């Protein structure tokens, strides 16, 4: 599943450096053929000196309780990237405001040209195409369901939950039926 996001999600996208480091190390372990699962990550986070010094044990407990399933990896990767871009934009705007308030130090036309180029670079670097096949997502969802992982909110209607699994954030479900005769 990490193949879906590894080309676009980078370590620097994470606001929390511990999570960024864990993500990068996880990619390296997978590349080396390591079977990265909950037990492996738990062992690393509870025994690695660097991760422990940064709160690794508590972080693992939080990650374990908030795990939503492999089928949601791309969804959350996009959220991480979105927030990274927002942080970049805030830094960009702060820099522009700071320099614009110092007319003696910065020529306005040069300031506009410099920031226009920076903004264009920010926009160009964010345009990426990714292709995900529906069949792959359905297979992963089925795998998650077989493993009885909670990947959303149950409706409370057992027959409906058996068909759709659960409700997920960011999805619109429309349920319809014919009236009884």
Coordinates of N, CA, C and O in Angstrom, one line a residue:
X1 N 0.8 -1.2 0.0 CA 0.0 0.0 0.0 C 0.9 1.3 0.0 O 0.4 2.3 -0.5
X2 N 2.0 1.2 0.5 CA 2.9 2.4 0.6 C 3.3 2.8 -0.8 O 3.6 4.0 -1.0
X3 N 3.2 1.9 -1.8 CA 3.5 2.3 -3.1 C 2.6 3.4 -3.7 O 2.9 4.2 -4.5
X4 N 1.3 3.4 -3.1 CA 0.3 4.4 -3.5 C 0.8 5.8 -3.2 O 0.4 6.8 -3.8
X5 N 1.5 6.0 -2.1 CA 1.9 7.3 -1.6 C 3.3 7.7 -1.6 O 3.7 8.8 -1.5
X6 N 4.2 6.7 -1.8 CA 5.6 7.0 -1.6 C 6.2 7.9 -2.7 O 7.2 8.6 -2.4
X7 N 5.6 8.0 -3.8 CA 6.1 8.9 -4.8 C 5.7 10.4 -4.6 O 6.4 11.3 -5.1
X8 N 4.7 10.6 -3.7 CA 4.3 12.0 -3.5 C 4.4 12.4 -2.0 O 4.7 13.6 -1.8
X9 N 4.3 11.5 -1.1 CA 4.5 11.9 0.3 C 5.9 11.7 0.7 O 6.6 10.7 0.6
X10 N 6.5 12.8 1.3 CA 7.9 12.9 1.7 C 8.0 13.2 3.1 O 7.1 13.7 3.8
X11 N 9.2 12.9 3.7 CA 9.4 13.1 5.1 C 9.1 14.5 5.5 O 8.5 14.8 6.6
X12 N 9.5 15.5 4.7 CA 9.4 16.9 5.1 C 7.9 17.4 5.1 O 7.6 18.4 5.6
X13 N 7.0 16.6 4.6 CA 5.6 16.9 4.6 C 5.0 16.8 6.0 O 3.9 17.4 6.3
X14 N 5.6 16.0 6.9 CA 5.0 15.8 8.2 C 5.4 17.0 9.1 O 6.6 17.4 9.2
X15 N 4.4 17.5 9.8 CA 4.7 18.6 10.8 C 5.5 18.1 12.0 O 6.4 18.7 12.5
X16 N 5.2 16.9 12.4 CA 5.8 16.2 13.5 C 7.0 15.5 13.0 O 6.9 14.5 12.2
X17 N 8.3 15.9 13.4 CA 9.5 15.2 12.8 C 9.6 13.8 13.2 O 10.1 13.0 12.4
X18 N 9.0 13.4 14.3 CA 9.0 11.9 14.7 C 8.2 11.1 13.7 O 8.7 10.1 13.2
X19 N 7.0 11.6 13.3 CA 6.2 10.9 12.3 C 6.9 10.9 11.0 O 6.9 9.9 10.3
X20 N 7.5 12.0 10.6 CA 8.3 12.0 9.3 C 9.4 11.0 9.3 O 9.6 10.3 8.3
X21 N 10.1 11.0 10.4 CA 11.2 10.0 10.5 C 10.7 8.6 10.5 O 11.3 7.7 9.8
X22 N 9.7 8.3 11.2 CA 9.1 7.0 11.2 C 8.6 6.6 9.8 O 8.8 5.4 9.3
X23 N 8.0 7.5 9.1 CA 7.5 7.2 7.7 C 8.7 6.9 6.8 O 8.7 5.9 6.1
X24 N 9.8 7.7 6.9 CA 10.9 7.5 6.0 C 11.6 6.1 6.3 O 12.0 5.4 5.4
X25 N 11.7 5.8 7.6 CA 12.3 4.6 8.0 C 11.5 3.4 7.6 O 12.0 2.3 7.1
X26 N 10.1 3.5 7.7 CA 9.2 2.5 7.2 C 9.4 2.2 5.8 O 9.5 1.0 5.3
X27 N 9.5 3.3 4.9 CA 9.7 3.1 3.5 C 11.0 2.3 3.3 O 11.1 1.4 2.4
X28 N 12.1 2.6 4.0 CA 13.4 2.0 3.9 C 13.3 0.5 4.2 O 13.8 -0.4 3.5
X29 N 12.6 0.2 5.3 CA 12.4 -1.2 5.7 C 11.7 -2.0 4.7 O 12.0 -3.1 4.4
X30 N 10.6 -1.4 4.2 CA 9.8 -2.1 3.1 C 10.6 -2.3 1.9 O 10.6 -3.4 1.3
X31 N 11.4 -1.3 1.5 CA 12.3 -1.5 0.3 C 13.3 -2.6 0.5 O 13.6 -3.3 -0.4
X32 N 13.8 -2.8 1.8 CA 14.7 -3.9 2.0 C 14.1 -5.2 2.2 O 14.7 -6.2 2.5
X33 N 12.7 -5.3 2.1 CA 12.0 -6.5 2.1 C 11.5 -6.9 3.5 O 11.0 -8.0 3.7
X34 N 11.6 -6.0 4.5 CA 11.1 -6.3 5.8 C 9.6 -6.3 5.9 O 9.0 -5.5 5.2
X35 N 9.1 -7.3 6.6 CA 7.6 -7.3 6.8 C 7.3 -6.3 7.9 O 7.4 -6.6 9.0
X36 N 6.8 -5.2 7.5 CA 6.5 -4.1 8.4 C 5.0 -4.2 8.9 O 4.1 -4.0 8.1
X37 N 4.8 -4.7 10.1 CA 3.5 -4.8 10.6 C 3.5 -4.2 12.0 O 4.4 -3.5 12.5
X38 N 2.3 -4.3 12.7 CA 2.2 -3.6 14.0 C 3.3 -4.1 15.0 O 3.8 -3.3 15.7
X39 N 3.5 -5.4 15.1 CA 4.5 -5.9 16.0 C 5.9 -5.3 15.7 O 6.7 -5.0 16.6
X40 N 6.3 -5.3 14.5 CA 7.6 -4.7 14.1 C 7.7 -3.3 14.5 O 8.7 -2.9 15.1
X41 N 6.7 -2.5 14.1 CA 6.7 -1.0 14.5 C 6.7 -0.8 16.0 O 7.5 0.0 16.5
X42 N 6.0 -1.6 16.7 CA 5.9 -1.5 18.1 C 7.3 -1.8 18.7 O 7.8 -1.0 19.6
X43 N 7.9 -2.8 18.3 CA 9.3 -3.1 18.8 C 10.3 -2.0 18.5 O 11.1 -1.7 19.3
X44 N 10.2 -1.5 17.3 CA 11.1 -0.4 16.9 C 10.9 0.9 17.8 O 11.8 1.4 18.4
X45 N 9.6 1.2 17.9 CA 9.3 2.5 18.6 C 9.5 2.4 20.1 O 9.7 3.4 20.8
X46 N 9.5 1.2 20.7 CA 9.7 1.0 22.1 C 11.2 0.7 22.4 O 11.5 0.6 23.6
X47 N 12.0 0.5 21.4 CA 13.4 0.2 21.7 C 14.4 1.1 21.0 O 15.6 1.1 21.4
X48 N 14.0 1.9 20.1 CA 14.9 2.8 19.3 C 15.1 4.0 20.2 O 14.2 4.7 20.6
X49 N 16.4 4.3 20.5 CA 16.8 5.4 21.4 C 16.3 6.8 20.9 O 15.8 7.6 21.6
X50 N 16.5 7.0 19.6 CA 16.1 8.3 19.0 C 14.6 8.4 19.1 O 14.1 9.5 19.5
X51 N 13.8 7.4 18.7 CA 12.3 7.5 18.7 C 11.8 7.6 20.2 O 10.9 8.3 20.5
X52 N 12.5 6.9 21.1 CA 12.1 7.0 22.5 C 12.3 8.4 23.0 O 11.4 8.9 23.8
X53 N 13.4 9.0 22.7 CA 13.7 10.4 23.2 C 12.7 11.4 22.6 O 12.5 12.4 23.2
X54 N 12.0 11.0 21.5 CA 11.0 11.9 20.9 C 9.6 11.5 21.3 O 8.7 12.0 20.7
X55 N 9.5 10.6 22.2 CA 8.1 10.1 22.6 C 7.6 8.9 21.9 O 6.4 8.8 21.7
X56 N 8.5 8.1 21.4 CA 8.1 6.9 20.6 C 7.1 6.0 21.2 O 6.2 5.6 20.5
X57 N 7.3 5.7 22.5 CA 6.4 4.7 23.1 C 4.9 5.2 23.2 O 4.0 4.5 22.8
X58 N 4.8 6.5 23.6 CA 3.5 7.1 23.7 C 2.9 7.3 22.3 O 1.7 7.1 22.1
X59 N 3.7 7.7 21.3 CA 3.3 7.9 20.0 C 2.8 6.6 19.4 O 1.7 6.6 18.7
X60 N 3.5 5.5 19.6 CA 3.0 4.2 19.1 C 1.6 3.9 19.7 O 0.7 3.4 18.9
X61 N 1.4 4.1 21.0 CA 0.1 3.8 21.6 C -1.0 4.7 20.9 O -2.1 4.2 20.6
X62 N -0.7 5.9 20.6 CA -1.6 6.8 19.9 C -1.9 6.3 18.5 O -3.0 6.2 18.0
X63 N -0.8 5.9 17.8 CA -1.0 5.4 16.4 C -1.8 4.1 16.4 O -2.7 4.0 15.6
X64 N -1.6 3.2 17.3 CA -2.3 2.0 17.4 C -3.8 2.2 17.6 O -4.6 1.5 17.0
X65 N -4.2 3.1 18.5 CA -5.6 3.3 18.8 C -6.3 4.1 17.7 O -7.5 4.0 17.5
X66 N -5.5 4.8 16.8 CA -6.1 5.7 15.8 C -6.0 5.0 14.4 O -6.4 5.6 13.4
X67 N -5.5 3.8 14.3 CA -5.3 3.1 13.0 C -6.6 2.9 12.3 O -7.6 2.5 12.9
X68 N -6.7 3.3 11.0 CA -7.9 3.3 10.3 C -8.0 2.2 9.2 O -9.0 2.1 8.5
X69 N -6.9 1.6 8.9 CA -6.9 0.5 7.9 C -6.1 1.0 6.7 O -6.0 2.2 6.4
X70 N -5.5 0.0 6.0 CA -4.7 0.3 4.8 C -5.4 1.0 3.7 O -4.8 1.7 2.9
X71 N -6.7 0.8 3.6 CA -7.4 1.4 2.5 C -7.5 2.9 2.6 O -7.9 3.5 1.6
X72 N -7.2 3.4 3.8 CA -7.3 4.9 4.0 C -5.9 5.6 3.8 O -5.8 6.8 4.0
X73 N -4.9 4.8 3.5 CA -3.5 5.4 3.5 C -3.4 6.6 2.5 O -2.9 7.7 2.9
X74 N -3.9 6.5 1.3 CA -3.9 7.5 0.3 C -4.7 8.7 0.8 O -4.2 9.9 0.6
X75 N -5.8 8.5 1.4 CA -6.7 9.6 1.9 C -5.9 10.4 2.9 O -5.8 11.7 2.8
X76 N -5.3 9.8 3.9 CA -4.5 10.5 4.9 C -3.2 11.1 4.4 O -2.8 12.2 4.8
X77 N -2.6 10.5 3.4 CA -1.4 11.0 2.8 C -1.7 12.4 2.2 O -1.0 13.3 2.3
X78 N -2.9 12.4 1.5 CA -3.3 13.7 0.8 C -3.6 14.8 1.9 O -3.3 15.9 1.6
X79 N -4.1 14.4 3.0 CA -4.3 15.4 4.1 C -3.0 15.9 4.6 O -2.8 17.1 4.8
X80 N -2.0 15.0 4.8 CA -0.7 15.5 5.3 C -0.1 16.4 4.3 O 0.5 17.5 4.7
X81 N -0.2 16.1 3.0 CA 0.4 17.0 2.0 C -0.3 18.3 1.9 O 0.3 19.3 1.8
X82 N -1.7 18.3 2.1 CA -2.4 19.5 2.0 C -2.0 20.4 3.2 O -1.8 21.6 2.9
X83 N -1.9 19.9 4.4 CA -1.4 20.7 5.5 C 0.0 21.2 5.3 O 0.3 22.4 5.7
X84 N 0.9 20.4 4.7 CA 2.2 20.9 4.4 C 2.2 22.1 3.5 O 2.9 23.1 3.7
X85 N 1.4 22.0 2.5 CA 1.2 23.1 1.5 C 0.7 24.4 2.2 O 1.1 25.5 1.9
X86 N -0.3 24.2 3.1 CA -0.8 25.3 3.8 C 0.2 26.0 4.7 O 0.3 27.2 4.8
X87 N 1.1 25.1 5.4 CA 2.2 25.7 6.2 C 3.1 26.5 5.3 O 3.6 27.6 5.7
X88 N 3.4 25.9 4.1 CA 4.3 26.7 3.2 C 3.7 28.0 2.8 O 4.4 29.0 2.7
X89 N 2.4 28.0 2.5 CA 1.7 29.2 2.1 C 1.8 30.3 3.2 O 2.0 31.5 2.9
X90 N 1.6 29.9 4.4 CA 1.6 30.8 5.6 C 3.0 31.4 5.7 O 3.2 32.6 5.9
X91 N 4.1 30.5 5.6 CA 5.5 31.0 5.6 C 5.7 32.0 4.5 O 6.3 33.1 4.6
X92 N 5.2 31.7 3.3 CA 5.4 32.5 2.1 C 4.7 33.9 2.4 O 5.3 35.0 2.1
X93 N 3.5 33.9 2.9 CA 2.7 35.1 3.1 C 3.4 36.0 4.2 O 3.5 37.2 4.1
X94 N 3.9 35.3 5.2 CA 4.6 36.0 6.3 C 5.8 36.7 5.8 O 6.1 37.9 6.2
X95 N 6.6 36.0 5.0 CA 7.8 36.6 4.4 C 7.5 37.8 3.5 O 8.1 38.8 3.6
X96 N 6.4 37.6 2.7 CA 6.0 38.7 1.8 C 5.6 39.9 2.6 O 6.0 41.1 2.3
X97 N 4.8 39.7 3.6 CA 4.3 40.8 4.5 C 5.5 41.5 5.1 O 5.6 42.8 5.2
X98 N 6.4 40.7 5.7 CA 7.6 41.3 6.4 C 8.4 42.2 5.4 O 8.8 43.3 5.8
X99 N 8.7 41.7 4.3 CA 9.5 42.4 3.3 C 8.7 43.6 2.7 O 9.3 44.7 2.5
X100 N 7.4 43.5 2.5 CA 6.6 44.6 2.0 C 6.6 45.8 3.0 O 6.4 46.9 2.5
X101 N 6.7 45.5 4.2 CA 6.7 46.6 5.3 C 8.0 47.3 5.4 O 8.1 48.2 6.3
X102 N 9.0 46.9 4.6 CA 10.3 47.5 4.6 C 10.6 48.1 3.3 O 11.5 47.6 2.5
X103 N 10.0 49.2 2.9 CA 10.1 49.8 1.5 C 11.6 50.2 1.3 O 12.0 50.2 0.1
X104 N 12.3 50.6 2.3 CA 13.7 51.1 2.0 C 14.6 49.9 1.7 O 15.6 50.1 1.0
X105 N 14.3 48.7 2.1 CA 15.1 47.6 1.9 C 14.8 46.8 0.6 O 15.7 46.1 0.1
X106 N 13.5 46.8 0.2 CA 13.1 46.0 -0.9 C 12.4 46.8 -2.0 O 11.5 47.5 -1.7
X107 N 12.8 46.6 -3.2 CA 12.2 47.2 -4.4 C 10.9 46.5 -4.6 O 10.9 45.2 -4.7
X108 N 9.8 47.2 -4.8 CA 8.5 46.5 -4.9 C 8.4 45.6 -6.1 O 7.9 44.5 -6.0
X109 N 8.9 46.0 -7.3 CA 8.8 45.2 -8.5 C 9.6 43.9 -8.3 O 9.2 42.8 -8.7
X110 N 10.8 44.0 -7.7 CA 11.6 42.8 -7.5 C 10.9 41.9 -6.4 O 11.0 40.7 -6.6
X111 N 10.3 42.5 -5.4 CA 9.6 41.7 -4.4 C 8.5 40.9 -5.0 O 8.3 39.7 -4.8
X112 N 7.7 41.6 -5.9 CA 6.6 40.9 -6.6 C 7.1 39.8 -7.5 O 6.6 38.7 -7.4
X113 N 8.1 40.1 -8.3 CA 8.7 39.1 -9.2 C 9.2 37.9 -8.4 O 9.0 36.7 -8.8
X114 N 9.9 38.1 -7.3 CA 10.5 37.0 -6.5 C 9.4 36.1 -5.9 O 9.4 34.9 -6.0
X115 N 8.4 36.8 -5.3 CA 7.3 36.0 -4.7 C 6.4 35.4 -5.7 O 5.8 34.3 -5.5
X116 N 6.2 36.0 -6.9 CA 5.4 35.4 -7.9 C 6.1 34.1 -8.4 O 5.4 33.1 -8.6
X117 N 7.4 34.1 -8.6 CA 8.2 32.9 -9.0 C 8.1 31.8 -7.9 O 7.9 30.7 -8.2
X118 N 8.2 32.2 -6.6 CA 8.1 31.3 -5.6 C 6.7 30.6 -5.5 O 6.6 29.4 -5.3
X119 N 5.7 31.4 -5.7 CA 4.3 30.9 -5.7 C 4.1 30.0 -6.9 O 3.5 28.9 -6.7
X120 N 4.6 30.3 -8.0 CA 4.5 29.5 -9.2 C 5.2 28.1 -9.0 O 4.7 27.1 -9.3
X121 N 6.4 28.2 -8.4 CA 7.1 26.9 -8.1 C 6.3 26.1 -7.1 O 6.3 24.8 -7.2
X122 N 5.7 26.7 -6.1 CA 4.9 26.0 -5.1 C 3.7 25.3 -5.8 O 3.4 24.1 -5.5
X123 N 3.1 26.0 -6.7 CA 2.0 25.5 -7.5 C 2.4 24.3 -8.4 O 1.7 23.3 -8.4
X124 N 3.5 24.5 -9.1 CA 3.9 23.5 -10.1 C 4.3 22.2 -9.3 O 4.0 21.1 -9.7
X125 N 5.0 22.3 -8.2 CA 5.5 21.2 -7.4 C 4.3 20.4 -6.8 O 4.4 19.2 -6.5
X126 N 3.2 21.0 -6.7 CA 2.0 20.3 -6.1 C 1.2 19.6 -7.1 O 0.3 18.8 -6.7
X127 N 1.4 19.8 -8.4 CA 0.6 19.1 -9.4 C 1.2 17.8 -9.7 O 2.3 17.7 -10.2
X128 N 0.5 16.7 -9.3 CA 1.0 15.4 -9.5 C -0.2 14.5 -9.9 O -1.3 14.6 -9.3
X129 N 0.0 13.6 -10.8 CA -1.0 12.7 -11.1 C -0.8 11.4 -10.4 O 0.3 10.9 -10.3
X130 N -1.8 10.8 -10.0 CA -1.7 9.4 -9.4 C -2.8 8.6 -10.0 O -3.9 9.1 -10.2
X131 N -2.5 7.3 -10.1 CA -3.5 6.4 -10.7 C -3.8 5.3 -9.7 O -2.8 4.6 -9.3
X132 N -5.0 5.1 -9.3 CA -5.4 4.1 -8.4 C -6.5 3.3 -9.1 O -7.5 3.9 -9.5
X133 N -6.4 2.0 -9.2 CA -7.4 1.2 -9.8 C -8.5 0.8 -8.7 O -8.1 0.5 -7.6
X134 N -9.7 0.9 -9.1 CA -10.8 0.6 -8.2 C -10.7 -0.8 -7.7 O -11.0 -1.1 -6.5
X135 N -10.3 -1.7 -8.6 CA -10.2 -3.1 -8.2 C -9.2 -3.3 -7.0 O -9.4 -4.1 -6.1
X136 N -8.1 -2.5 -7.0 CA -7.1 -2.6 -6.0 C -7.7 -2.1 -4.6 O -7.4 -2.7 -3.6
X137 N -8.4 -1.0 -4.7 CA -9.1 -0.5 -3.5 C -10.1 -1.5 -2.9 O -10.2 -1.6 -1.7
X138 N -10.9 -2.1 -3.8 CA -11.9 -3.1 -3.4 C -11.2 -4.3 -2.7 O -11.6 -4.7 -1.7
X139 N -10.1 -4.7 -3.3 CA -9.4 -5.9 -2.7 C -8.8 -5.5 -1.4 O -8.9 -6.3 -0.4
X140 N -8.3 -4.3 -1.2 CA -7.7 -3.9 0.0 C -8.8 -3.8 1.1 O -8.6 -4.1 2.2
X141 N -9.9 -3.2 0.7 CA -11.1 -3.1 1.6 C -11.5 -4.5 2.1 O -11.8 -4.7 3.2
X142 N -11.6 -5.4 1.1 CA -12.0 -6.7 1.5 C -11.0 -7.4 2.5 O -11.4 -8.1 3.4
X143 N -9.8 -7.1 2.2 CA -8.7 -7.7 3.1 C -8.9 -7.1 4.5 O -8.8 -7.8 5.5
X144 N -9.1 -5.8 4.6 CA -9.3 -5.1 5.9 C -10.6 -5.7 6.6 O -10.5 -5.9 7.8
X145 N -11.6 -5.9 5.8 CA -12.8 -6.4 6.4 C -12.6 -7.9 6.9 O -13.1 -8.2 8.0
X146 N -11.9 -8.7 6.2 CA -11.6 -10.0 6.6 C -10.8 -10.0 7.9 O -11.0 -10.9 8.8
X147 N -9.9 -9.1 8.0 CA -9.1 -8.9 9.2 C -9.8 -8.3 10.3 O -9.3 -8.1 11.4
X148 N -11.1 -7.9 10.1 CA -12.0 -7.3 11.0 C -11.4 -6.0 11.6 O -11.6 -5.7 12.8
X149 N -10.8 -5.3 10.7 CA -10.3 -4.0 11.2 C -11.4 -2.9 11.0 O -12.2 -2.9 10.1
X150 N -11.5 -2.1 12.0 CA -12.5 -1.0 12.0 C -12.0 0.1 11.1 O -10.9 0.6 11.4
X151 N -12.7 0.3 10.0 CA -12.2 1.4 9.1 C -13.1 2.5 9.0 O -13.0 3.3 8.1
X152 N -14.1 2.6 9.8 CA -15.0 3.7 9.8 C -16.0 3.6 10.9 O -15.7 3.0 12.0
X153 N -17.2 4.1 10.7 CA -18.2 4.1 11.7 C -19.3 3.1 11.3 O -19.8 3.2 10.1
X154 N -19.7 2.2 12.1 CA -20.8 1.3 11.8 C -22.1 2.1 11.8 O -22.3 3.0 12.6
X155 N -23.0 1.7 11.0 CA -24.3 2.3 10.9 C -25.3 1.8 12.0 O -26.2 2.5 12.4
X156 N -25.0 0.7 12.5 CA -25.9 0.1 13.5 C -26.9 -0.8 12.9 O -27.7 -1.6 13.5
X157 N -27.0 -0.8 11.5 CA -27.9 -1.7 10.8 C -27.1 -2.8 10.3 O -26.3 -2.6 9.4
X158 N -27.2 -4.0 10.9 CA -26.3 -5.1 10.6 C -26.3 -5.5 9.2 O -25.2 -5.7 8.6
X159 N -27.4 -5.6 8.5 CA -27.4 -5.9 7.1 C -26.7 -4.9 6.2 O -25.9 -5.3 5.3
X160 N -26.8 -3.6 6.5 CA -26.2 -2.6 5.8 C -24.7 -2.6 6.0 O -23.8 -2.5 5.1
X161 N -24.3 -2.8 7.3 CA -22.8 -2.9 7.6 C -22.2 -4.1 7.0 O -21.0 -4.0 6.6
X162 N -22.9 -5.2 6.8 CA -22.4 -6.4 6.2 C -22.1 -6.1 4.7 O -21.1 -6.7 4.1
X163 N -22.8 -5.2 4.1 CA -22.6 -4.9 2.7 C -21.6 -3.9 2.4 O -20.7 -4.0 1.6
X164 N -21.6 -2.7 3.2 CA -20.7 -1.6 2.9 C -19.5 -1.6 3.9 O -18.6 -0.8 3.7
X165 N -19.6 -2.4 5.0 CA -18.5 -2.3 5.9 C -18.7 -1.3 7.0 O -19.1 -1.6 8.1
X166 N -18.6 0.0 6.7 CA -18.8 1.1 7.6 C -18.8 2.4 6.8 O -18.4 2.4 5.7
X167 N -19.1 3.5 7.5 CA -19.1 4.8 6.9 C -17.7 5.4 7.1 O -17.2 5.3 8.2
X168 N -17.2 6.0 6.1 CA -15.9 6.6 6.2 C -15.9 8.1 5.9 O -16.8 8.6 5.1
X169 N -15.1 8.9 6.6 CA -15.0 10.3 6.5 C -14.6 10.6 5.0 O -13.8 9.9 4.4
X170 N -15.3 11.7 4.5 CA -15.0 12.1 3.1 C -15.7 11.3 2.0 O -15.5 11.5 0.9
X171 N -16.6 10.5 2.4 CA -17.4 9.7 1.5 C -18.9 10.1 1.6 O -19.4 10.4 2.7
X172 N -19.6 10.1 0.5 CA -21.0 10.4 0.6 C -21.7 9.1 0.2 O -21.5 8.5 -0.9
X173 N -22.6 8.6 1.1 CA -23.3 7.4 0.8 C -24.8 7.7 0.6 O -25.4 8.4 1.4
X174 N -25.3 7.2 -0.4 CA -26.7 7.4 -0.7 C -27.4 6.1 -0.8 O -27.0 5.2 -1.5
X175 N -28.3 5.9 0.1 CA -29.0 4.6 0.2 C -30.5 4.8 -0.2 O -31.1 5.8 0.2
X176 N -30.9 4.0 -1.1 CA -32.3 4.2 -1.6 C -33.0 2.8 -1.8 O -32.3 1.8 -1.7
X177 N -34.2 2.9 -1.9 CA -35.0 1.7 -2.1 C -36.4 2.0 -2.6 O -36.8 3.1 -2.5
X178 N -37.0 1.0 -3.1 CA -38.4 1.2 -3.5 C -39.3 1.1 -2.3 O -39.1 0.3 -1.4
X179 N -40.4 1.9 -2.4 CA -41.4 1.7 -1.2 C -42.0 0.4 -1.3 O -42.1 -0.3 -2.3
X180 N -42.4 -0.1 -0.1 CA -43.1 -1.4 0.0 C -44.4 -1.4 -0.7 O -45.1 -0.3 -0.8
X181 N -44.8 -2.5 -1.3 CA -46.0 -2.6 -2.1 C -47.1 -3.1 -1.2 O -47.0 -3.8 -0.4

